[in-house]
mmCIF file of C-alpha atoms in Angstrom:
data_model
loop_
_atom_site.group_PDB
_atom_site.id
_atom_site.type_symbol
_atom_site.label_atom_id
_atom_site.label_comp_id
_atom_site.label_asym_id
_atom_site.label_seq_id
_atom_site.Cartn_x
_atom_site.Cartn_y
_atom_site.Cartn_z
ATOM 1 C CA UNK Z 883 66.227 107.445 106.064
ATOM 2 C CA UNK Z 884 68.093 109.687 108.369
ATOM 3 C CA UNK Z 885 68.605 113.224 106.696
ATOM 4 C CA UNK Z 886 71.069 115.532 107.896
ATOM 5 C CA UNK Z 887 70.154 119.352 108.251
ATOM 6 C CA UNK Z 888 71.637 122.038 106.294
ATOM 7 C CA UNK Z 889 71.563 125.907 106.794
ATOM 8 C CA UNK Z 890 72.681 128.282 103.786
ATOM 9 C CA UNK Z 891 74.441 131.731 104.827
ATOM 10 C CA UNK Z 892 74.228 133.842 101.711
ATOM 11 C CA UNK Z 893 73.336 137.524 101.272
ATOM 12 C CA UNK Z 894 71.923 137.046 97.827
ATOM 13 C CA UNK Z 895 68.571 135.934 98.304
ATOM 14 C CA UNK Z 896 67.752 134.445 94.768
ATOM 15 C CA UNK Z 897 70.732 132.366 94.758
ATOM 16 C CA UNK Z 898 70.326 131.287 98.429
ATOM 17 C CA UNK Z 899 66.836 130.178 97.703
ATOM 18 C CA UNK Z 900 67.988 128.327 94.550
ATOM 19 C CA UNK Z 901 70.774 126.658 96.635
ATOM 20 C CA UNK Z 902 68.319 125.406 99.189
ATOM 21 C CA UNK Z 903 65.817 124.145 96.498
ATOM 22 C CA UNK Z 904 68.898 122.201 94.943
ATOM 23 C CA UNK Z 905 69.977 120.718 98.391
ATOM 24 C CA UNK Z 906 66.447 119.491 99.287
ATOM 25 C CA UNK Z 907 66.617 117.268 96.116
ATOM 26 C CA UNK Z 908 69.546 115.357 97.592
ATOM 27 C CA UNK Z 909 68.385 112.233 99.218
ATOM 28 C CA UNK Z 910 70.404 112.510 102.611
ATOM 29 C CA UNK Z 911 69.882 116.290 103.155
ATOM 30 C CA UNK Z 912 67.150 118.956 104.236
ATOM 31 C CA UNK Z 913 67.445 122.883 104.480
ATOM 32 C CA UNK Z 914 66.433 124.043 107.827
ATOM 33 C CA UNK Z 915 66.553 127.720 106.838
ATOM 34 C CA UNK Z 916 68.576 130.305 105.017
ATOM 35 C CA UNK Z 917 70.077 133.492 106.530
ATOM 36 C CA UNK Z 918 71.730 136.753 104.819
ATOM 37 C CA UNK Z 919 74.790 136.998 107.074
ATOM 38 C CA UNK Z 920 76.668 135.659 109.930
ATOM 39 C CA UNK Z 921 74.750 137.733 112.643
ATOM 40 C CA UNK Z 922 71.246 136.256 111.552
ATOM 41 C CA UNK Z 923 72.808 132.824 111.891
ATOM 42 C CA UNK Z 924 73.980 133.562 115.340
ATOM 43 C CA UNK Z 925 70.666 134.832 116.294
ATOM 44 C CA UNK Z 926 69.015 131.551 115.140
ATOM 45 C CA UNK Z 927 71.402 129.402 116.893
ATOM 46 C CA UNK Z 928 70.517 131.339 120.144
ATOM 47 C CA UNK Z 929 66.874 130.976 119.727
ATOM 48 C CA UNK Z 930 66.635 127.107 119.985
ATOM 49 C CA UNK Z 931 68.871 124.092 119.694
ATOM 50 C CA UNK Z 932 66.485 122.843 117.120
ATOM 51 C CA UNK Z 933 68.052 125.687 114.548
ATOM 52 C CA UNK Z 934 71.646 124.339 114.995
ATOM 53 C CA UNK Z 935 72.264 122.164 111.999
ATOM 54 C CA UNK Z 936 74.681 119.336 110.973
ATOM 55 C CA UNK Z 937 76.224 121.498 108.218
ATOM 56 C CA UNK Z 938 76.473 125.164 107.201
ATOM 57 C CA UNK Z 939 77.047 126.300 103.573
ATOM 58 C CA UNK Z 940 78.807 129.663 104.132
ATOM 59 C CA UNK Z 941 79.180 132.685 101.690
ATOM 60 C CA UNK Z 942 82.433 134.536 102.369
ATOM 61 C CA UNK Z 943 81.373 138.127 101.457
ATOM 62 C CA UNK Z 944 78.264 139.339 103.265
ATOM 63 C CA UNK Z 945 77.628 142.455 105.077
ATOM 64 C CA UNK Z 946 77.314 143.080 108.956
ATOM 65 C CA UNK Z 947 79.124 139.537 109.730
ATOM 66 C CA UNK Z 948 81.291 137.762 106.858
ATOM 67 C CA UNK Z 949 81.849 134.221 106.450
ATOM 68 C CA UNK Z 950 85.183 134.043 107.841
ATOM 69 C CA UNK Z 951 84.323 135.795 111.101
ATOM 70 C CA UNK Z 952 81.059 133.605 111.298
ATOM 71 C CA UNK Z 953 82.931 130.236 110.535
ATOM 72 C CA UNK Z 954 85.586 131.368 113.525
ATOM 73 C CA UNK Z 955 82.476 131.817 115.965
ATOM 74 C CA UNK Z 956 80.908 128.364 114.979
ATOM 75 C CA UNK Z 957 84.307 126.921 115.568
ATOM 76 C CA UNK Z 958 84.552 128.346 118.786
ATOM 77 C CA UNK Z 959 81.077 127.905 120.119
ATOM 78 C CA UNK Z 960 79.431 125.006 118.116
ATOM 79 C CA UNK Z 961 82.475 122.779 116.979
ATOM 80 C CA UNK Z 962 80.122 119.837 116.310
ATOM 81 C CA UNK Z 963 78.615 121.883 113.344
ATOM 82 C CA UNK Z 964 80.487 121.348 110.219
ATOM 83 C CA UNK Z 965 81.064 124.528 107.887
ATOM 84 C CA UNK Z 966 81.760 124.320 104.088
ATOM 85 C CA UNK Z 967 82.320 127.650 102.258
ATOM 86 C CA UNK Z 968 80.510 128.152 98.970
ATOM 87 C CA UNK Z 969 81.628 131.310 97.495
ATOM 88 C CA UNK Z 970 82.760 132.883 94.250
ATOM 89 C CA UNK Z 971 86.170 133.838 95.875
ATOM 90 C CA UNK Z 972 88.916 131.733 94.678
ATOM 91 C CA UNK Z 973 92.187 133.662 96.125
ATOM 92 C CA UNK Z 974 94.526 131.185 97.891
ATOM 93 C CA UNK Z 975 94.586 133.491 100.838
ATOM 94 C CA UNK Z 976 90.853 133.468 101.366
ATOM 95 C CA UNK Z 977 90.591 129.803 101.142
ATOM 96 C CA UNK Z 978 93.440 129.330 103.440
ATOM 97 C CA UNK Z 979 91.800 131.737 105.995
ATOM 98 C CA UNK Z 980 88.367 129.577 106.010
ATOM 99 C CA UNK Z 981 90.148 126.582 106.435
ATOM 100 C CA UNK Z 982 92.234 127.902 109.329
ATOM 101 C CA UNK Z 983 89.087 129.345 111.263
ATOM 102 C CA UNK Z 984 87.528 125.887 110.937
ATOM 103 C CA UNK Z 985 85.936 125.380 107.593
ATOM 104 C CA UNK Z 986 86.073 121.710 106.703
ATOM 105 C CA UNK Z 987 85.587 122.315 102.807
ATOM 106 C CA UNK Z 988 85.678 124.923 100.269
ATOM 107 C CA UNK Z 989 83.678 124.892 96.911
ATOM 108 C CA UNK Z 990 83.145 127.549 94.241
ATOM 109 C CA UNK Z 991 79.586 128.483 93.534
ATOM 110 C CA UNK Z 992 80.062 127.362 89.790
ATOM 111 C CA UNK Z 993 80.563 123.772 91.126
ATOM 112 C CA UNK Z 994 78.401 120.923 89.681
ATOM 113 C CA UNK Z 995 75.319 119.691 91.460
ATOM 114 C CA UNK Z 996 76.706 116.226 91.700
ATOM 115 C CA UNK Z 997 79.909 117.542 93.224
ATOM 116 C CA UNK Z 998 77.944 119.681 96.064
ATOM 117 C CA UNK Z 999 76.025 116.461 96.867
ATOM 118 C CA UNK Z 1000 79.242 114.334 97.122
ATOM 119 C CA UNK Z 1001 80.784 117.281 99.232
ATOM 120 C CA UNK Z 1002 77.916 117.225 101.581
ATOM 121 C CA UNK Z 1003 77.991 113.671 101.946
ATOM 122 C CA UNK Z 1004 81.708 113.485 102.847
ATOM 123 C CA UNK Z 1005 81.455 116.219 105.214
ATOM 124 C CA UNK Z 1006 78.394 114.867 107.037
ATOM 125 C CA UNK Z 1007 79.804 111.335 107.107
ATOM 126 C CA UNK Z 1008 83.609 111.845 107.446
ATOM 127 C CA UNK Z 1009 83.823 115.492 108.614
ATOM 128 C CA UNK Z 1010 85.653 117.025 105.931
ATOM 129 C CA UNK Z 1011 85.901 117.496 102.014
ATOM 130 C CA UNK Z 1012 88.721 118.816 99.725
ATOM 131 C CA UNK Z 1013 88.819 119.079 96.196
ATOM 132 C CA UNK Z 1014 92.201 118.566 94.386
ATOM 133 C CA UNK Z 1015 93.102 122.195 94.150
ATOM 134 C CA UNK Z 1016 92.254 122.760 97.752
ATOM 135 C CA UNK Z 1017 94.596 119.620 98.802
ATOM 136 C CA UNK Z 1018 97.396 120.981 96.466
ATOM 137 C CA UNK Z 1019 96.952 124.583 98.272
ATOM 138 C CA UNK Z 1020 97.003 122.933 101.651
ATOM 139 C CA UNK Z 1021 100.173 121.178 100.610
ATOM 140 C CA UNK Z 1022 101.889 124.170 99.624
ATOM 141 C CA UNK Z 1023 100.904 125.977 102.583
ATOM 142 C CA UNK Z 1024 102.332 123.208 104.764
ATOM 143 C CA UNK Z 1025 105.729 122.857 102.942
ATOM 144 C CA UNK Z 1026 107.397 125.050 105.515
ATOM 145 C CA UNK Z 1027 108.981 124.101 108.988
ATOM 146 C CA UNK Z 1028 106.930 121.490 110.805
ATOM 147 C CA UNK Z 1029 104.937 122.448 113.891
ATOM 148 C CA UNK Z 1030 106.874 121.982 117.329
ATOM 149 C CA UNK Z 1031 106.978 117.970 118.109
ATOM 150 C CA UNK Z 1032 104.187 116.917 120.146
ATOM 151 C CA UNK Z 1033 104.569 113.489 121.768
ATOM 152 C CA UNK Z 1034 101.935 110.875 120.611
ATOM 153 C CA UNK Z 1035 101.442 107.217 121.433
ATOM 154 C CA UNK Z 1036 101.059 104.563 118.869
ATOM 155 C CA UNK Z 1037 97.218 104.383 119.197
ATOM 156 C CA UNK Z 1038 96.967 108.246 118.682
ATOM 157 C CA UNK Z 1039 99.365 107.798 115.568
ATOM 158 C CA UNK Z 1040 97.274 104.941 114.323
ATOM 159 C CA UNK Z 1041 93.928 106.948 114.637
ATOM 160 C CA UNK Z 1042 95.293 109.989 112.993
ATOM 161 C CA UNK Z 1043 96.396 108.038 109.896
ATOM 162 C CA UNK Z 1044 92.895 106.473 109.797
ATOM 163 C CA UNK Z 1045 91.584 109.938 110.073
ATOM 164 C CA UNK Z 1046 93.351 111.132 107.059
ATOM 165 C CA UNK Z 1047 91.393 108.349 105.009
ATOM 166 C CA UNK Z 1048 87.708 108.663 104.110
ATOM 167 C CA UNK Z 1049 86.621 106.206 106.911
ATOM 168 C CA UNK Z 1050 83.920 107.550 109.235
ATOM 169 C CA UNK Z 1051 84.568 107.709 112.795
ATOM 170 C CA UNK Z 1052 82.474 104.557 113.581
ATOM 171 C CA UNK Z 1053 84.435 102.662 110.738
ATOM 172 C CA UNK Z 1054 87.699 103.783 112.358
ATOM 173 C CA UNK Z 1055 86.442 102.343 115.682
ATOM 174 C CA UNK Z 1056 85.816 98.905 113.903
ATOM 175 C CA UNK Z 1057 89.391 99.028 112.413
ATOM 176 C CA UNK Z 1058 90.892 99.887 115.726
ATOM 177 C CA UNK Z 1059 88.622 97.317 117.498
ATOM 178 C CA UNK Z 1060 87.422 100.040 119.903
ATOM 179 C CA UNK Z 1061 84.201 101.528 120.764
ATOM 180 C CA UNK Z 1062 83.059 104.715 118.902
ATOM 181 C CA UNK Z 1063 82.923 106.336 122.295
ATOM 182 C CA UNK Z 1064 86.626 105.741 122.762
ATOM 183 C CA UNK Z 1065 87.401 106.867 119.227
ATOM 184 C CA UNK Z 1066 85.459 110.085 120.159
ATOM 185 C CA UNK Z 1067 87.729 110.414 123.332
ATOM 186 C CA UNK Z 1068 90.982 110.045 121.001
ATOM 187 C CA UNK Z 1069 89.524 112.682 118.689
ATOM 188 C CA UNK Z 1070 88.915 115.213 121.447
ATOM 189 C CA UNK Z 1071 92.284 114.632 123.114
ATOM 190 C CA UNK Z 1072 94.018 115.258 119.845
ATOM 191 C CA UNK Z 1073 91.979 118.440 119.065
ATOM 192 C CA UNK Z 1074 93.277 119.926 122.520
ATOM 193 C CA UNK Z 1075 96.630 118.378 122.375
ATOM 194 C CA UNK Z 1076 97.342 119.487 118.673
ATOM 195 C CA UNK Z 1077 95.358 122.810 119.144
ATOM 196 C CA UNK Z 1078 93.268 122.019 116.023
ATOM 197 C CA UNK Z 1079 89.506 122.480 115.630
ATOM 198 C CA UNK Z 1080 88.414 119.766 113.298
ATOM 199 C CA UNK Z 1081 89.460 116.612 111.332
ATOM 200 C CA UNK Z 1082 90.938 119.012 108.597
ATOM 201 C CA UNK Z 1083 93.207 120.257 111.194
ATOM 202 C CA UNK Z 1084 94.352 116.681 112.127
ATOM 203 C CA UNK Z 1085 94.974 115.892 108.597
ATOM 204 C CA UNK Z 1086 97.078 119.227 108.173
ATOM 205 C CA UNK Z 1087 98.982 118.247 111.088
ATOM 206 C CA UNK Z 1088 99.615 114.717 110.033
ATOM 207 C CA UNK Z 1089 100.917 115.865 106.597
ATOM 208 C CA UNK Z 1090 102.937 118.534 107.979
ATOM 209 C CA UNK Z 1091 104.579 116.250 110.348
ATOM 210 C CA UNK Z 1092 105.149 113.360 108.031
ATOM 211 C CA UNK Z 1093 102.679 111.196 110.070
ATOM 212 C CA UNK Z 1094 100.727 110.571 106.905
ATOM 213 C CA UNK Z 1095 101.699 111.161 103.086
ATOM 214 C CA UNK Z 1096 98.947 111.629 100.550
#
């Protein structure tokens, strides 16, 4: 079985080790290492490609370089790495900041083990995971005026609608009778065209511009 690699960034050592031990019990995941802050993570990324994981579980409040700054750096330099916030912070403004800089999910540290595993699977396979509360928050934040209109063709609109579902990119390719490589091309073009960083950004754009209705 292929296992997805995970890195945990948290300045509380005992908690970080406990989360790592938990994640290592999940069938589809293995923890590569843990870091105490964002700068440590950047240093590890710079050492070798083997230290770049599929998913990063990111705390928010950390010394030297916090979770928001680190997630922003990852989005700009390694946008193939999915970041999920795992924090005690439940302020709406903090959650939205994390999503805005590129996080593809947000969970509180008191979440159930089964929810964490489900979230990791969704992120690794589909590119994002949102609880009902985070989805509601996103909807509220998008209730204002829509983005400046961007002209999209029928294929791009179809792809965006599928991207708002739980289908993987490979499953979307099957649905659209296209190759996975072509679907990757659609995704990358839309990321650039709409100025978004990840699948969450596509979903937010689709909702705000009424391309998709939850």
